[in-house]
Coordinates of C-alpha atoms in Angstrom, one line a residue:
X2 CA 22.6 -30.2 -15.5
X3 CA 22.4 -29.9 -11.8
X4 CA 19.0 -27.9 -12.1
X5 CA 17.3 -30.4 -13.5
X6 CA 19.0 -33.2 -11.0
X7 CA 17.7 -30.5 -8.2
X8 CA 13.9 -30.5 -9.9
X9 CA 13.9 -34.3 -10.1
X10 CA 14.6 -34.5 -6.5
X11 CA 12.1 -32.2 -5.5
X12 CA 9.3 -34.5 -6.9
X13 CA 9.0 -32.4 -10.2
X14 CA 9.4 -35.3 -13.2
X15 CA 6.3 -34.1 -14.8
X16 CA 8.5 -31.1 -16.2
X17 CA 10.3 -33.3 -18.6
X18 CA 8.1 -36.0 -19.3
X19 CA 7.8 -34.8 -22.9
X20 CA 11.6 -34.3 -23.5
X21 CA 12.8 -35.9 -26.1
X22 CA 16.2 -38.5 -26.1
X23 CA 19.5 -36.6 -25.8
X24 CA 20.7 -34.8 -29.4
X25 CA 17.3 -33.4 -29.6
X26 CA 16.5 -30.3 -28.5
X27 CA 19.3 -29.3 -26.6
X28 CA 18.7 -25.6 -27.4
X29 CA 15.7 -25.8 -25.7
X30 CA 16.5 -28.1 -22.8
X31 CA 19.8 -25.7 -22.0
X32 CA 17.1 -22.3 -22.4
X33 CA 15.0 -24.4 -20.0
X34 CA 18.2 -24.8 -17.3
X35 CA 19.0 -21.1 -17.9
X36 CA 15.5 -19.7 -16.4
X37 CA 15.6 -22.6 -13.7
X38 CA 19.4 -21.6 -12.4
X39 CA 17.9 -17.6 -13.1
X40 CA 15.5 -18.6 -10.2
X41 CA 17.4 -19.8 -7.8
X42 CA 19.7 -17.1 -7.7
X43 CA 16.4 -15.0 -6.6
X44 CA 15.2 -16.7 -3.9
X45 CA 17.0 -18.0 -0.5
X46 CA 18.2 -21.5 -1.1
X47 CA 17.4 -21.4 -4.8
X48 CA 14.2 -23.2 -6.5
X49 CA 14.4 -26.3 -4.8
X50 CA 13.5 -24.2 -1.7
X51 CA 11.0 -22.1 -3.2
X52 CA 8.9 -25.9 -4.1
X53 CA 9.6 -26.8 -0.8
X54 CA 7.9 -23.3 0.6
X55 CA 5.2 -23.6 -1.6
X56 CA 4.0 -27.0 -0.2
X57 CA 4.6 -26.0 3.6
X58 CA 2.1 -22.8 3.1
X59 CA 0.1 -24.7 1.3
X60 CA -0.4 -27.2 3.8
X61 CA -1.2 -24.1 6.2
X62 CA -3.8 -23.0 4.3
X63 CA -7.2 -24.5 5.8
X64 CA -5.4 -25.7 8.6
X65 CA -4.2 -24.9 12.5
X66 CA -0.7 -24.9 11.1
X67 CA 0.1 -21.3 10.9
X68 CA 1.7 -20.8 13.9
X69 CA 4.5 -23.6 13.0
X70 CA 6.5 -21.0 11.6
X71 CA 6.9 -19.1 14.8
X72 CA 7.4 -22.2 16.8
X73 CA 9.7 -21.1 20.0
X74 CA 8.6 -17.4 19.6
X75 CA 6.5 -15.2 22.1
X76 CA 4.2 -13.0 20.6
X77 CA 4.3 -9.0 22.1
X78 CA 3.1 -6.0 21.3
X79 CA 5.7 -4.0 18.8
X80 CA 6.4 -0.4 19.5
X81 CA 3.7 1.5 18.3
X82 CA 1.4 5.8 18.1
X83 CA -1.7 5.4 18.4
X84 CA -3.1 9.2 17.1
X85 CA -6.6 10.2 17.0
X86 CA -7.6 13.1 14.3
X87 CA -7.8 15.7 15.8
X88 CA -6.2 15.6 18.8
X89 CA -3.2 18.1 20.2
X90 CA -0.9 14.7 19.8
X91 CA -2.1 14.6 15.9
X92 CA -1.2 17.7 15.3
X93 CA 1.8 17.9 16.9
X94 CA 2.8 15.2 15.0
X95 CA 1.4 16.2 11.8
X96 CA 3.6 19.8 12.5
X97 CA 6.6 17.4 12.8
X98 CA 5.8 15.5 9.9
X99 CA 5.1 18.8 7.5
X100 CA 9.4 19.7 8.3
X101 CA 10.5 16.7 6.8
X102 CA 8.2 17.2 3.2
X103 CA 11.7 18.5 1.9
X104 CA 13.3 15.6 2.8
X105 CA 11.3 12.6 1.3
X106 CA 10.8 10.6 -1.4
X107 CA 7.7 8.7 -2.5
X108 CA 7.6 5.0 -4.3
X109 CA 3.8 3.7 -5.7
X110 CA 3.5 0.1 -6.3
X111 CA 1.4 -0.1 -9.4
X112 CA 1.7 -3.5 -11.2
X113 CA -2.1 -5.0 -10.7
X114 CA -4.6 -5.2 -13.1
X115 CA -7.9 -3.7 -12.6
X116 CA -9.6 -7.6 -13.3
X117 CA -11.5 -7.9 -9.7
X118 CA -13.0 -4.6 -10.9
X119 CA -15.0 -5.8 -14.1
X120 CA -13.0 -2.9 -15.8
X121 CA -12.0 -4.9 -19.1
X122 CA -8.0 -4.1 -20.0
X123 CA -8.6 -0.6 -17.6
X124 CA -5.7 -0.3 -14.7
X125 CA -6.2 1.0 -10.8
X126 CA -4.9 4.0 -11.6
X127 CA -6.4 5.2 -14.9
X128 CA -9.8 4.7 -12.7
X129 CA -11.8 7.7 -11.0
X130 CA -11.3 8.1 -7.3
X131 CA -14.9 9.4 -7.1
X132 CA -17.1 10.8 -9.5
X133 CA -17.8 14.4 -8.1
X134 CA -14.4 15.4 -10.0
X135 CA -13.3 12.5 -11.7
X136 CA -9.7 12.8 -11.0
X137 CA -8.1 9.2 -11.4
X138 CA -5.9 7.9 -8.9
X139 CA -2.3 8.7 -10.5
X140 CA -3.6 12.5 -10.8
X141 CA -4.8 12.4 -6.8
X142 CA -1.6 11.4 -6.5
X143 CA 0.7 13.0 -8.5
X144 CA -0.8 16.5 -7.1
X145 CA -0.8 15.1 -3.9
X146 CA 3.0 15.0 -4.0
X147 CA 3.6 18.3 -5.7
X148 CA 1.1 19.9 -3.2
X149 CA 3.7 18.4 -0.7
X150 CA 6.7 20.3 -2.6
X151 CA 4.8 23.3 -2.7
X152 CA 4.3 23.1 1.4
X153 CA 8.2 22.7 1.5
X154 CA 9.3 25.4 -0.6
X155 CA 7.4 27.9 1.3
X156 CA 8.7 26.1 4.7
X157 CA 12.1 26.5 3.6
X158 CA 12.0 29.9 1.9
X159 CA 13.9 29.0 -1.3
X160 CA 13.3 26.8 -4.2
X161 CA 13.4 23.3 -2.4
X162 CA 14.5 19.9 -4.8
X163 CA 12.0 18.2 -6.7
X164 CA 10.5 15.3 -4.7
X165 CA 11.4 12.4 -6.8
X166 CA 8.0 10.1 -7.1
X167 CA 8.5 6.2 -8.5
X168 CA 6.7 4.0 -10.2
X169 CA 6.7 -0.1 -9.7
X170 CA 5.2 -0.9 -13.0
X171 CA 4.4 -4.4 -14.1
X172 CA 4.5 -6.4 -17.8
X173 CA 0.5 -5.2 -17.6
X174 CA 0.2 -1.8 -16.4
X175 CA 4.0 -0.4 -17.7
X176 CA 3.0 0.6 -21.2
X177 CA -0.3 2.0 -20.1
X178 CA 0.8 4.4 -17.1
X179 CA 3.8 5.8 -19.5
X180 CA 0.5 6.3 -21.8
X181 CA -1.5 8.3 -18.7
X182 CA 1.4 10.2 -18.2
X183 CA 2.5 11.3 -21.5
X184 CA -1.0 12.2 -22.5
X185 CA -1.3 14.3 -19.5
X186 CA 1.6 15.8 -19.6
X187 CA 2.5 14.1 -16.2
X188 CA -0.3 16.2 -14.5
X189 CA 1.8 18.9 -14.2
X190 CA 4.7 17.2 -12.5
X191 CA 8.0 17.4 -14.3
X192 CA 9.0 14.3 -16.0
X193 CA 12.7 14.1 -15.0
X194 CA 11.1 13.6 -11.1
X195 CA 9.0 10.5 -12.1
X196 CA 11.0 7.0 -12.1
X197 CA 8.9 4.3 -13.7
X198 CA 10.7 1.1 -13.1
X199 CA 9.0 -2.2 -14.7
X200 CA 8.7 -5.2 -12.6
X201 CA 9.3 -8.3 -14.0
X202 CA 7.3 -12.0 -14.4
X203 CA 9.9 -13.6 -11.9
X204 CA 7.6 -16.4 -9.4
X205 CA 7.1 -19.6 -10.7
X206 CA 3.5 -20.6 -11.1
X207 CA 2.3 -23.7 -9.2
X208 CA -0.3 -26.4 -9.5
X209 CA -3.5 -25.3 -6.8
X210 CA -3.9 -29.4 -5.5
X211 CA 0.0 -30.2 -6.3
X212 CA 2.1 -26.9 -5.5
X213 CA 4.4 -28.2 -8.2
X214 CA 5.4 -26.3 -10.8
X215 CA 3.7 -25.5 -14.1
X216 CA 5.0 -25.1 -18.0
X217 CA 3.9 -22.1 -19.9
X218 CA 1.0 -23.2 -22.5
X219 CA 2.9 -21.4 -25.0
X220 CA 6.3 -23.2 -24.3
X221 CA 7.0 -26.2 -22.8
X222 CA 10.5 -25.7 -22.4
X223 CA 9.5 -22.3 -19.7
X224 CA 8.2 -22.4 -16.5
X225 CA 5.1 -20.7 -16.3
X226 CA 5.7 -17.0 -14.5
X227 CA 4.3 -14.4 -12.9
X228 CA 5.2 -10.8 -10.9
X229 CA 6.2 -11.6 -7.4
X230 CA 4.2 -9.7 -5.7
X231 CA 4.7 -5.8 -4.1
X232 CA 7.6 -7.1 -1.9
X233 CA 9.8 -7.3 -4.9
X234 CA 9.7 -3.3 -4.8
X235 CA 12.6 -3.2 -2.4
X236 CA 15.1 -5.0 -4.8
X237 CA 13.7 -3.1 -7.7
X238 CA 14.7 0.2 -6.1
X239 CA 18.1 -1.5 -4.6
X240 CA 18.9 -2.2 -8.4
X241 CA 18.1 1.3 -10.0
X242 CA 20.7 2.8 -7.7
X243 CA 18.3 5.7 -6.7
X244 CA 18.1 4.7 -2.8
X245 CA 22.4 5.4 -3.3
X246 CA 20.9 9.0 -4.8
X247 CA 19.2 9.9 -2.1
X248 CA 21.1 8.8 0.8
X249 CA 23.6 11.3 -0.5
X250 CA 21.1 13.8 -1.2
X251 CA 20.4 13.7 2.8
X252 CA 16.7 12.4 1.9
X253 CA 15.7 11.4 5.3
X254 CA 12.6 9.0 4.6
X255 CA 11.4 6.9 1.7
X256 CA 7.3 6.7 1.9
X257 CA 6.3 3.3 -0.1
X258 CA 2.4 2.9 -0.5
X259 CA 0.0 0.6 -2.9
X260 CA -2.5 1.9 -5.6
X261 CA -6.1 1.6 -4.9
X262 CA -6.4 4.1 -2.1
X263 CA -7.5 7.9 -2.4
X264 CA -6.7 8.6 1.0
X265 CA -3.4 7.5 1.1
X266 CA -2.5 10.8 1.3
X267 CA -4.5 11.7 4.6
X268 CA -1.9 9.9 6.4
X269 CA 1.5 10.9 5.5
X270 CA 2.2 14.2 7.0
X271 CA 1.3 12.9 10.8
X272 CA 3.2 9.1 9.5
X273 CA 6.6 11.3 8.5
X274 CA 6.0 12.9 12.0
X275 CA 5.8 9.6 13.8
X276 CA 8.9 8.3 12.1
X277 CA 10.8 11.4 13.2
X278 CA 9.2 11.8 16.7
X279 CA 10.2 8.1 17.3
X280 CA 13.0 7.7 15.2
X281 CA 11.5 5.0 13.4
X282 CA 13.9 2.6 10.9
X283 CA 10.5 1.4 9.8
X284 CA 7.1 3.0 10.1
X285 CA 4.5 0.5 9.0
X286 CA 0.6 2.6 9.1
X287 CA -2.4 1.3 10.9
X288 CA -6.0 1.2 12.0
X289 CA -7.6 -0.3 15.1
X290 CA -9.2 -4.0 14.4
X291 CA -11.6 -6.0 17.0
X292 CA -10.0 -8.7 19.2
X293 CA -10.1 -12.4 18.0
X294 CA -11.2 -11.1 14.1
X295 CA -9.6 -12.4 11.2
X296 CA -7.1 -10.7 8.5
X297 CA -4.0 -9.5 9.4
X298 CA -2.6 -7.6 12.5
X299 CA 1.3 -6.3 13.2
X300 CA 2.9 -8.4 16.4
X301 CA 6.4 -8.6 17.3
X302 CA 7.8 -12.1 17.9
X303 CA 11.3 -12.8 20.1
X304 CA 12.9 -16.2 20.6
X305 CA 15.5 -17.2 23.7
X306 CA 18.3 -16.3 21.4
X307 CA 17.4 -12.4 21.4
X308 CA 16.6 -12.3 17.9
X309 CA 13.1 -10.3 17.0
X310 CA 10.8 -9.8 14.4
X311 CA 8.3 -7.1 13.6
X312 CA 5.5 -8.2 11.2
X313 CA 1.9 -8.1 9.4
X314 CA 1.0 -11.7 10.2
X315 CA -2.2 -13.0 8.2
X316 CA -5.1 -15.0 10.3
X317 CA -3.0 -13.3 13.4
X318 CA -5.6 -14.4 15.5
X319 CA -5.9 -17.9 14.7
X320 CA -1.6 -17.9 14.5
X321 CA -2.1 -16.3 18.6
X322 CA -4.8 -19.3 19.4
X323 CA -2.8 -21.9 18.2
X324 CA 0.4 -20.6 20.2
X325 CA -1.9 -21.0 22.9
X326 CA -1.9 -17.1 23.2
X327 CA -5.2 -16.3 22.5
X328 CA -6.2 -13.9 25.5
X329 CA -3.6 -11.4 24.2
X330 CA -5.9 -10.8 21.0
X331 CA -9.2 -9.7 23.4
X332 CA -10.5 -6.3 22.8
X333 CA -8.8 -3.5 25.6
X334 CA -11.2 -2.0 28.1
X335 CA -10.4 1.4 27.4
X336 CA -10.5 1.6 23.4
X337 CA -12.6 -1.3 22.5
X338 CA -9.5 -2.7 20.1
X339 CA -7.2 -6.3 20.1
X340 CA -3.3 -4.0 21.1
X341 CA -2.3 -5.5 17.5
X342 CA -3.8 -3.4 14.7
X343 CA -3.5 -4.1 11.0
X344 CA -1.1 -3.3 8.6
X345 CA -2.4 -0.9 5.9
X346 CA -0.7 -0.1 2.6
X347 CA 2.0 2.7 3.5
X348 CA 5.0 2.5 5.0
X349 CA 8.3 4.7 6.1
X350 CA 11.9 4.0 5.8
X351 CA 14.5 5.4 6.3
X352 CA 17.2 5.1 3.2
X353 CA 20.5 4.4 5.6
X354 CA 19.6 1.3 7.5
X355 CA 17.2 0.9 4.4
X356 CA 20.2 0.6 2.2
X357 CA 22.4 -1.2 3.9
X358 CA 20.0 -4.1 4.5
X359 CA 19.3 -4.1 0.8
X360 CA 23.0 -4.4 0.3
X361 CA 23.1 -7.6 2.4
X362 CA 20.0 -9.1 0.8
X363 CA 19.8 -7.8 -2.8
X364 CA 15.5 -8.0 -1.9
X365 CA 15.5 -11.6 -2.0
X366 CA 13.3 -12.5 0.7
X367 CA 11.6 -15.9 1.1
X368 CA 8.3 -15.4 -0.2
X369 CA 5.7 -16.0 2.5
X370 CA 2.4 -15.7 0.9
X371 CA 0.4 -17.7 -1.6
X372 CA -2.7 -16.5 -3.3
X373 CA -5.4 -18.0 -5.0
X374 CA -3.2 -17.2 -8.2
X375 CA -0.6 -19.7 -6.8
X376 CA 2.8 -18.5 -6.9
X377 CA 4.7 -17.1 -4.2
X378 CA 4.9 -13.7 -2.9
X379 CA 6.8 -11.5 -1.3
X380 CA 4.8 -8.8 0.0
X381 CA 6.3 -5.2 0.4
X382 CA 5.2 -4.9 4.5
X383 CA 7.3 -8.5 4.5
X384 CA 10.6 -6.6 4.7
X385 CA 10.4 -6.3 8.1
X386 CA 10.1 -9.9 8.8
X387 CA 14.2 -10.4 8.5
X388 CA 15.7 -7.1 9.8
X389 CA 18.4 -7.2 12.7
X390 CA 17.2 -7.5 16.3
X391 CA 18.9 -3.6 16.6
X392 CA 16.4 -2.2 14.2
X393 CA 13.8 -0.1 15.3
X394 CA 10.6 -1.5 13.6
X395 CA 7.0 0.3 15.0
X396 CA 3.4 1.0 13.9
X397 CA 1.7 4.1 13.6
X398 CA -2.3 3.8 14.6
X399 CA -4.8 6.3 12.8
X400 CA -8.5 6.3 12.7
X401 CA -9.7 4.2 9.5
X402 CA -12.3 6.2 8.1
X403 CA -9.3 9.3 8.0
X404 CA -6.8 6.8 6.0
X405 CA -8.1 4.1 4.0
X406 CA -11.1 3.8 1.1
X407 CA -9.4 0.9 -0.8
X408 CA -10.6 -0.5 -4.2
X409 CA -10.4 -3.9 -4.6
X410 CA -13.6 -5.6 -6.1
X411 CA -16.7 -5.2 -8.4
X412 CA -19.8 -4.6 -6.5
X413 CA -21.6 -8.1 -7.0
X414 CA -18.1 -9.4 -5.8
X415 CA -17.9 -7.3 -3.0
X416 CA -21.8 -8.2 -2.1
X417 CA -20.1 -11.7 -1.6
X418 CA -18.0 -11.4 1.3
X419 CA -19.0 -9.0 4.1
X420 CA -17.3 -6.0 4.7
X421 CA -15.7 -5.8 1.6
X422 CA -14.6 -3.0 -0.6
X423 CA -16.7 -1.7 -4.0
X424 CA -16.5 1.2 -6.1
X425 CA -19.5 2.7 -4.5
X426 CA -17.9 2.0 -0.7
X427 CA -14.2 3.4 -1.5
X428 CA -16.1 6.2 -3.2
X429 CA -18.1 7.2 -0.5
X430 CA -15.3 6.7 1.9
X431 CA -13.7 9.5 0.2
X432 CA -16.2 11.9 1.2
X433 CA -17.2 10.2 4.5
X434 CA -13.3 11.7 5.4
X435 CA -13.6 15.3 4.3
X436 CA -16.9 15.2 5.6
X437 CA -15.8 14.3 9.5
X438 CA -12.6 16.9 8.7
X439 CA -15.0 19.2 8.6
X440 CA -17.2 18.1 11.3
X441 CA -13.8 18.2 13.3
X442 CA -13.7 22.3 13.1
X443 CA -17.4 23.3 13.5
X444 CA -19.1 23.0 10.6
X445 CA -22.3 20.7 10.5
X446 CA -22.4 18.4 7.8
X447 CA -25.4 15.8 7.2
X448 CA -24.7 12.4 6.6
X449 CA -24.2 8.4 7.7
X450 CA -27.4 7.3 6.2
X451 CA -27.6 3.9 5.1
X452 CA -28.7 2.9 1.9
X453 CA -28.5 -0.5 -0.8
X454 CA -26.6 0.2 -3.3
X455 CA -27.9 -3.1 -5.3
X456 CA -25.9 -6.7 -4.8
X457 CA -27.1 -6.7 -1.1
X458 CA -24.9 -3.9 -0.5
X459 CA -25.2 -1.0 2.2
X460 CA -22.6 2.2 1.9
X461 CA -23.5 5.3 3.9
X462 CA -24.2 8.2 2.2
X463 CA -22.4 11.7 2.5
X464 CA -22.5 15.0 0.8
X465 CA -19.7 14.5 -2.2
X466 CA -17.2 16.9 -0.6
X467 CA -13.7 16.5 -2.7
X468 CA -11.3 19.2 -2.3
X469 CA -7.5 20.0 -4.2
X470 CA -4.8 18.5 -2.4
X471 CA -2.8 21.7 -2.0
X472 CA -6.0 23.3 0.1
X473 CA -5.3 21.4 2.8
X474 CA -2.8 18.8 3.9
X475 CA -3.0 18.5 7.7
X476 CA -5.7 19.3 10.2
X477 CA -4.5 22.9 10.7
X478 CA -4.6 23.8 7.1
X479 CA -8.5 23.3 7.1
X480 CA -9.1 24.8 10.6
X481 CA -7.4 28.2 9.1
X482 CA -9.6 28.0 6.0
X483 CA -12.9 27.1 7.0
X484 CA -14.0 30.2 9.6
X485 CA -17.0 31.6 11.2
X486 CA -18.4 34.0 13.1
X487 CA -21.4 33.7 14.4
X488 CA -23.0 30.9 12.0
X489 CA -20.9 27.9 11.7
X490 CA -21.0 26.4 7.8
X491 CA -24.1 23.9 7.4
X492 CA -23.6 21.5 4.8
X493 CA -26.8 18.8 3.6
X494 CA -26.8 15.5 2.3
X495 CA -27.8 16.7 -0.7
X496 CA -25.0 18.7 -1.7
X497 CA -22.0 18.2 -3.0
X498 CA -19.0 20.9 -2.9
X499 CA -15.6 20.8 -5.2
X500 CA -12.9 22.9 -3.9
X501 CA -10.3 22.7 -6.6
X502 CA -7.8 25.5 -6.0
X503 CA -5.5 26.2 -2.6
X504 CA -6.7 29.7 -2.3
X505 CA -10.1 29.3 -0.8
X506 CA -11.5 30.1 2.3
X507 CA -14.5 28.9 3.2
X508 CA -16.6 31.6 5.6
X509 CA -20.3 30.6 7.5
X510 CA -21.2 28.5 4.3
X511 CA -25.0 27.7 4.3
X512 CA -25.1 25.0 0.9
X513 CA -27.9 23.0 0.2
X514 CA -27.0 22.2 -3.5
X515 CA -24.0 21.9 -5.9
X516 CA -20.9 24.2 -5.1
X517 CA -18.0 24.0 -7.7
X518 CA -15.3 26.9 -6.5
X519 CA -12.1 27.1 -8.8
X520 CA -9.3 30.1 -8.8
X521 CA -6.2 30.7 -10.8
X522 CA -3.2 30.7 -8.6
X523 CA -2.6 33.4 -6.4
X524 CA -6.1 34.7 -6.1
X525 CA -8.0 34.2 -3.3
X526 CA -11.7 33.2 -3.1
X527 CA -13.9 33.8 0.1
X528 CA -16.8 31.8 -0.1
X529 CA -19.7 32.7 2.4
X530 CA -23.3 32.0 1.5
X531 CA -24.4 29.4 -1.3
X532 CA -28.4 28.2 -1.4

């Protein structure tokens, strides 16, 4: 067959070294050419190019190479809000963002394991977000959402549609998130809104030293596969036909973020308002990083023909350096910052232009990372990377510690590499944010101390302050529920407080202790002295 012709010219003869003569077999041999030809109509320029992909990134890798793919590019700064919590300009676009909650839908990408974590067969988000309440991360944000639809009903003074919320599951996590639902009776979210759509094992695994393809153990007539990584989200929701749903519903934006965060959530009203405000196609969230550090950072590359590219671009400083553009990665005077910040794990689109690049590309976009799992993937910020020059692509800057407490690794794995995330870190993160919220309207709250949590690592330490989702989603939902007169509320170290109802207000609150406040809905709870 011509797949295998294709294979053998791509250097990859090992793959039928144990084949047997012709008459033998052929079941097999044809099942082999099915899943090869199945490839290639997935990626750009079929398998062939796929191998070839996988050797050029892997020559990258270790090298000064990176910046060959942008060869006859200048680098610039994409069109970007920089908004500081707090701020009249966060509000105001946190007020813009809280009239489009009627208008969205949100997509989770959920298909890793919880491995890095030492949690045994456990997934992300079947794991506590902290451990003052407990609530796992599909419950934070399942009631995140509905907290959402609850702001836009009352906004819109009638019974507003259900926000539709979907799932990327993978072979892995699929069976065991339809178990956390079902058991929970979806947290209180009807089921007909939740979309749980499995991702398949579609990226050919590779050799680490080789890049050439491997055979499954368990068949030697299969390549070896493996999910594709988040970026495979957009043709997933292409397929299902619900982006067609919601473009005629007149949903205006479709919010895709990554599990593993518990303050995703912190950014999305002022994100949708950034979107709106600057009539965003694509609005790809943010923090500040220091000039000339590694990891990734968003830059917008043009060439002489006029075409333009807005991306997250790993080693971006060492990819600037080797253009010969390294000045342009130098912290700014005025905030300290390199003008490209990272990529985080949200993003904004909007389902028109969204849909009609989908229908050009069906989601097959060349892969452009390669892990230490080696196969290729696409990753979901990556869409960007082959819009039209016409499309409006920008970032949306917010302060870190308001927006991101991921969970990647175990602690003795995260003692390993410096500033990397642990349980105990993306925990405390978690209250490090409410905490400076509430610094942010008056109150005094203790906290920043440094201590070792064991494995060589230092987290600061903060009062566990966790509150419901529906109490407050934007800066000016706390500042109308936490009040004083003439006592501002004085939180210690020490103390932890659980506000786990909307209807609380929270009046010249002296706590130096444990504060659990809960109410039934519609009753409203004035809290004003606990010792």
């Amino acid at each position: 067959r011509r797949s295998v012709r294709t294979l053998l010219r791509e250097g990859q003869s090992h793959l039928f070294e144990h084949w047997p003569p012709p008459g033998e077999h052929d079941d097999d041999k044809r099942r082999f050419s099915e899943q090869v030809e199945k490839f290639s109509e997935r990626y750009p320029g079929g398998l062939a190019a796929y191998v070839r992909r996988a050797k050029t990134l892997q020559e990258y890798v270790g090298s000064n190479q990176r910046h060959k793919e942008f060869e006859g590019c200048t680098p610039s700064i994409a069109e970007g809000v920089i908004l500081k919590y707090g701020s009249r300009k966060y509000v105001e676009y946190e007020e813009a963002g809280l009239k489009e909650f009627a208008r969205v839908a949100f997509v989770l990408v959920a298909g890793g394991s919880a491995e890095r974590l030492n949690r045994g067969n456990e997934i992300k988000l079947e794991l506590p977000t902290e451990s003052a309440t407990g609530i796992c991360f599909l419950e934070l944000y399942i009631k995140s959402i509905l907290a959402i639809q609850h702001s836009a009903k009352k906004r819109l003074a009638f019974k507003a549609a259900k926000i539709p919320f979907v799932i990327m599951s993978s072979d892995y996590t699929h069976s065991r998130i339809k178990k956390l639902l079902t058991t929970n009776d979806c947290f209180g979210m009807c089921p007909d809104q939740i979309y749980l759509l499995k991702q398949e094992n579609t990226a050919p695994c590779l050799n680490r030293k080789t890049a050439n393809l491997l055979l499954s153990s368990n068949d030697p007539y299969l390549i070896k596969t493996m999910p594709g990584g988040s970026g495979e989200v957009h043709a997933i929701l292409f397929s299902s036909g619900l982006l067609q749903t919601w473009k005629k519903e007149g949903r205006n934006w479709v919010v895709i973020f990554e599990e593993g965060n518990g303050l995703t959530f912190k950014a999305t009203p002022a994100l949708l308002g950034a979107s709106m405000l600057c009539d965003f196609d694509v609005n790809l969230l943010a923090s500040a990083r220091k000039g000339e550090s590694p990891g990734a950072g968003i830059v917008q590359f043009s060439n002489k023909s006029g075409s333009r590219m807005v991306a997250n671009i790993d080693c971006i400083h060492q990819v600037l350096s080797s253009m010969g553009h390294r000045h342009m990665d130098l912290n700014d005077f005025t905030t300290a910052h390199s003008p490209f910040p990272t990529g985080l794990d949200q993003m904004v689109l909007k389902p028109g232009p969204y849909l009609d690049e989908l229908t050009n590309t069906q989601g097959r976009d060349m892969p452009t990372v390669l892990p230490l799992a080696m196969r290729l993937e696409t990753r979901m910020q990556d869409y960007t990377r082959n819009l039209k020059p016409s499309a409006k692509v920008g970032f949306t800057t917010m302060d870190e510690w308001l927006i991101y407490a991921p969970l990647k690794n175990s602690a003795p794995s995260a003692a390993k590499v410096p500033e990397c995330s642990s349980p105990a870190s993306s925990e405390m993160a978690i209250y490090k944010a409410n905490c400076l919220i509430l610094q942010n309207v008056g109150a005094y709250v203790e906290g920043g101390m440094e201590i070792d949590f064991g494995h060589a690592q230092k987290v600061q330490m903060w009062p566990r302050i966790v509150w419901h989702p529906g109490w407050a989603l934007t800066s000016s939902d706390v500042l109308k529920k936490m009040l004083y007169e003439k006592e501002r509320s004085s939180i210690t170290l020490a103390s932890s407080l659980v506000l786990s109802a909307p209807d609380i207000v929270i009046e010249n609150l002296q706590l130096d202790g444990t504060l659990f406040v809960h109410t039934v809905p519609g009753v409203i709870v004035s809290e004003k002295s606990s010792r």
